Coordinates of C-alpha atoms in Angstrom, one line a residue:
M1 CA 28.4 44.9 -19.3
A2 CA 29.2 41.6 -20.9
T3 CA 26.8 39.9 -23.3
L4 CA 26.2 36.2 -22.9
R5 CA 25.9 34.1 -26.0
V6 CA 23.3 31.3 -26.1
P7 CA 25.1 28.1 -27.0
R8 CA 24.0 26.5 -30.2
Q9 CA 22.2 23.2 -29.8
Q10 CA 24.5 20.3 -30.6
P11 CA 23.0 17.9 -33.2
G12 CA 21.7 14.8 -31.6
R13 CA 21.9 16.1 -28.1
R14 CA 18.2 16.7 -27.4
P15 CA 17.0 13.1 -27.7
A16 CA 19.7 12.0 -25.2
V17 CA 18.3 14.2 -22.4
A18 CA 14.6 13.8 -23.2
R19 CA 12.7 11.9 -20.5
P20 CA 9.2 10.5 -20.6
A21 CA 6.7 12.4 -18.5
S22 CA 5.7 11.1 -15.1
A23 CA 2.8 8.6 -15.2
R24 CA 0.0 8.5 -12.8
R25 CA -1.9 5.7 -14.5
F26 CA -0.4 2.2 -14.6
G27 CA -1.6 -1.0 -16.1
P28 CA -2.2 -4.3 -14.4
A29 CA 0.5 -6.1 -12.4
G30 CA 2.2 -9.0 -13.9
P31 CA 5.4 -11.2 -13.6
D32 CA 7.0 -9.2 -16.5
V33 CA 6.6 -5.9 -14.6
D34 CA 7.9 -7.4 -11.4
A35 CA 10.9 -8.8 -13.3
A36 CA 11.6 -5.4 -14.9
A37 CA 11.3 -3.6 -11.6
R38 CA 13.8 -6.1 -10.0
Q39 CA 16.2 -5.4 -12.9
V40 CA 15.9 -1.6 -12.4
T41 CA 16.5 -1.8 -8.7
G42 CA 19.3 -4.3 -9.2
E43 CA 21.0 -2.0 -11.6
V44 CA 20.7 1.1 -9.4
F45 CA 21.4 -0.5 -6.0
G46 CA 24.2 -2.7 -7.3
R47 CA 27.9 -1.9 -7.8
D48 CA 29.9 -1.7 -11.0
R49 CA 33.1 -3.8 -11.6
D50 CA 35.1 -1.3 -9.7
G51 CA 32.8 -1.5 -6.7
R52 CA 31.2 1.9 -7.2
R53 CA 27.6 2.7 -6.9
A54 CA 25.4 4.6 -9.4
Y55 CA 24.7 7.5 -7.0
P56 CA 26.8 9.6 -4.6
S57 CA 26.6 9.6 -0.8
A58 CA 28.1 12.1 1.6
G59 CA 31.1 10.4 3.2
G60 CA 30.3 7.2 1.5
L61 CA 27.8 6.3 4.2
Y62 CA 25.0 5.0 1.8
A63 CA 22.4 5.2 4.6
V64 CA 19.4 5.2 2.2
R65 CA 17.8 1.7 1.8
G66 CA 15.3 0.5 -0.8
H67 CA 12.3 -1.8 -0.5
L68 CA 10.7 -3.0 -3.7
V69 CA 7.0 -3.8 -3.2
Q70 CA 5.9 -6.0 -6.0
S71 CA 2.2 -5.7 -7.0
H72 CA 1.9 -9.1 -8.8
A73 CA 3.9 -11.3 -6.3
G74 CA 2.8 -9.3 -3.2
A75 CA 6.4 -9.5 -1.9
V76 CA 8.7 -6.9 -0.4
L77 CA 12.3 -7.3 -1.5
A78 CA 15.3 -5.6 0.0
C79 CA 17.1 -3.7 -2.8
A80 CA 20.7 -4.8 -2.6
G81 CA 22.1 -5.1 -6.1
D82 CA 21.9 -8.5 -7.7
E83 CA 20.7 -10.2 -4.5
Q84 CA 17.3 -9.0 -3.5
P85 CA 16.0 -11.2 -0.7
T86 CA 12.3 -11.3 0.2
V87 CA 11.8 -9.6 3.5
G88 CA 8.0 -9.7 3.8
V89 CA 4.6 -10.0 2.2
I90 CA 2.4 -7.0 1.6
D91 CA -0.6 -5.8 -0.4
A92 CA 0.8 -3.2 -2.8
G93 CA -2.6 -1.5 -2.6
A94 CA -1.8 -0.4 0.9
V95 CA 1.2 1.5 -0.3
R96 CA -1.0 3.1 -3.0
E97 CA -3.4 4.2 -0.2
H98 CA -0.5 5.7 1.8
A99 CA 0.4 7.7 -1.4
F100 CA -3.1 9.4 -1.0
A101 CA -4.3 7.5 -4.1
Q102 CA -2.2 9.7 -6.5
V103 CA -1.7 6.7 -8.6
T104 CA -4.2 4.3 -10.4
G105 CA -3.4 0.8 -11.6
E106 CA -1.0 -1.7 -10.1
P107 CA 2.6 -0.4 -10.2
N108 CA 5.5 -1.8 -8.2
W109 CA 6.7 0.6 -5.6
V110 CA 10.2 1.4 -4.5
V111 CA 10.2 2.8 -1.0
L112 CA 13.4 4.7 -0.1
T113 CA 14.1 4.8 3.6
G114 CA 16.9 6.5 5.4
R115 CA 18.9 5.9 8.6
Q116 CA 19.3 9.4 10.0
P117 CA 21.5 8.5 13.0
H118 CA 24.3 7.4 10.6
Y119 CA 24.5 10.9 9.1
Q120 CA 23.8 12.8 12.3
E121 CA 26.7 11.1 14.1
R122 CA 29.1 12.2 11.5
Y123 CA 27.7 15.6 10.3
G124 CA 25.4 16.8 13.1
L125 CA 22.3 18.7 12.1
R126 CA 23.2 19.0 8.5
G127 CA 23.3 15.2 8.3
Y128 CA 19.5 15.1 7.6
R129 CA 20.1 17.3 4.6
Y130 CA 22.7 14.9 3.2
L131 CA 20.3 12.0 3.8
L132 CA 17.6 13.8 1.7
L133 CA 20.2 14.6 -1.0
E134 CA 21.2 11.0 -1.2
A135 CA 17.6 9.9 -1.6
G136 CA 17.1 12.4 -4.4
H137 CA 20.1 11.2 -6.3
L138 CA 19.0 7.6 -5.9
A139 CA 15.5 8.5 -7.0
Q140 CA 16.8 10.2 -10.2
C141 CA 18.9 7.1 -10.9
L142 CA 15.8 4.9 -10.5
L143 CA 13.8 7.1 -12.9
D144 CA 16.6 7.0 -15.5
A145 CA 17.0 3.2 -15.2
A146 CA 13.2 2.7 -15.4
A147 CA 13.0 4.7 -18.7
R148 CA 15.8 2.6 -20.1
A149 CA 14.0 -0.6 -19.1
G150 CA 10.8 0.7 -20.8
L151 CA 8.9 1.3 -17.5
R152 CA 6.9 4.3 -16.6
A153 CA 7.6 6.0 -13.3
L154 CA 6.3 8.5 -10.9
P155 CA 8.2 10.0 -8.0
V156 CA 5.9 10.6 -5.0
G157 CA 6.9 12.9 -2.2
A158 CA 3.5 13.3 -0.6
F159 CA 2.6 10.3 1.5
D160 CA 1.5 9.2 4.9
D161 CA 4.9 8.7 6.6
E162 CA 3.6 6.9 9.7
G163 CA 1.2 4.7 7.9
L164 CA 3.8 3.7 5.3
A165 CA 6.3 2.9 8.0
E166 CA 3.8 0.8 9.9
T167 CA 2.8 -1.1 6.7
L168 CA 6.5 -1.9 6.0
G169 CA 7.2 -2.9 9.6
L170 CA 9.5 0.0 10.2
R171 CA 7.6 1.5 13.2
G172 CA 10.0 2.0 16.0
A173 CA 13.0 1.4 13.7
D174 CA 15.6 4.0 13.0
Q175 CA 14.5 4.1 9.4
L176 CA 12.4 6.9 8.0
P177 CA 10.4 6.7 4.7
L178 CA 11.8 9.4 2.5
Y179 CA 10.5 8.9 -1.1
L180 CA 8.2 6.6 -3.1
I181 CA 8.8 5.7 -6.7
A182 CA 6.0 4.0 -8.7
L183 CA 7.2 1.7 -11.5
G184 CA 5.0 0.0 -14.1
R185 CA 3.7 -0.1 -17.6

């Protein structure tokens, strides 16, 4: 029977992997928080100089979309890299209610939605799993970028799917709400 050695901790490694704990309480909304959230989503949904994205996608389909709901401005922006057009107006409190009031305060919300038919056409039944994996990778990138920007964050997986879809105007569309990320101070 082989004995496994525990690797020695490399000096300086631990702070690099430490993350702030999830936050359930956020402060008031403001233009600075809205701007920081736009910066975070722009970084994660954008492309680098070589045209690559920050997260992987099975087959390069990138079927997960992001909607940034800004608490201060009351706007819904499409997360599309540097250009984030306003696609609607919404009360961010409605999103908080669809998250079963797990969060207090006035965070911005990133709603990740997915287009299941894109994956299902290519991968059959396992396409749904790939869609969820992509949303998870994207959520992790958002959490990391939020920490770098000095924002607190909370990933929320328990929410009212139908109510959230209706609030965002996605009812009847081929987009499913997959994940919520609260961002704020």
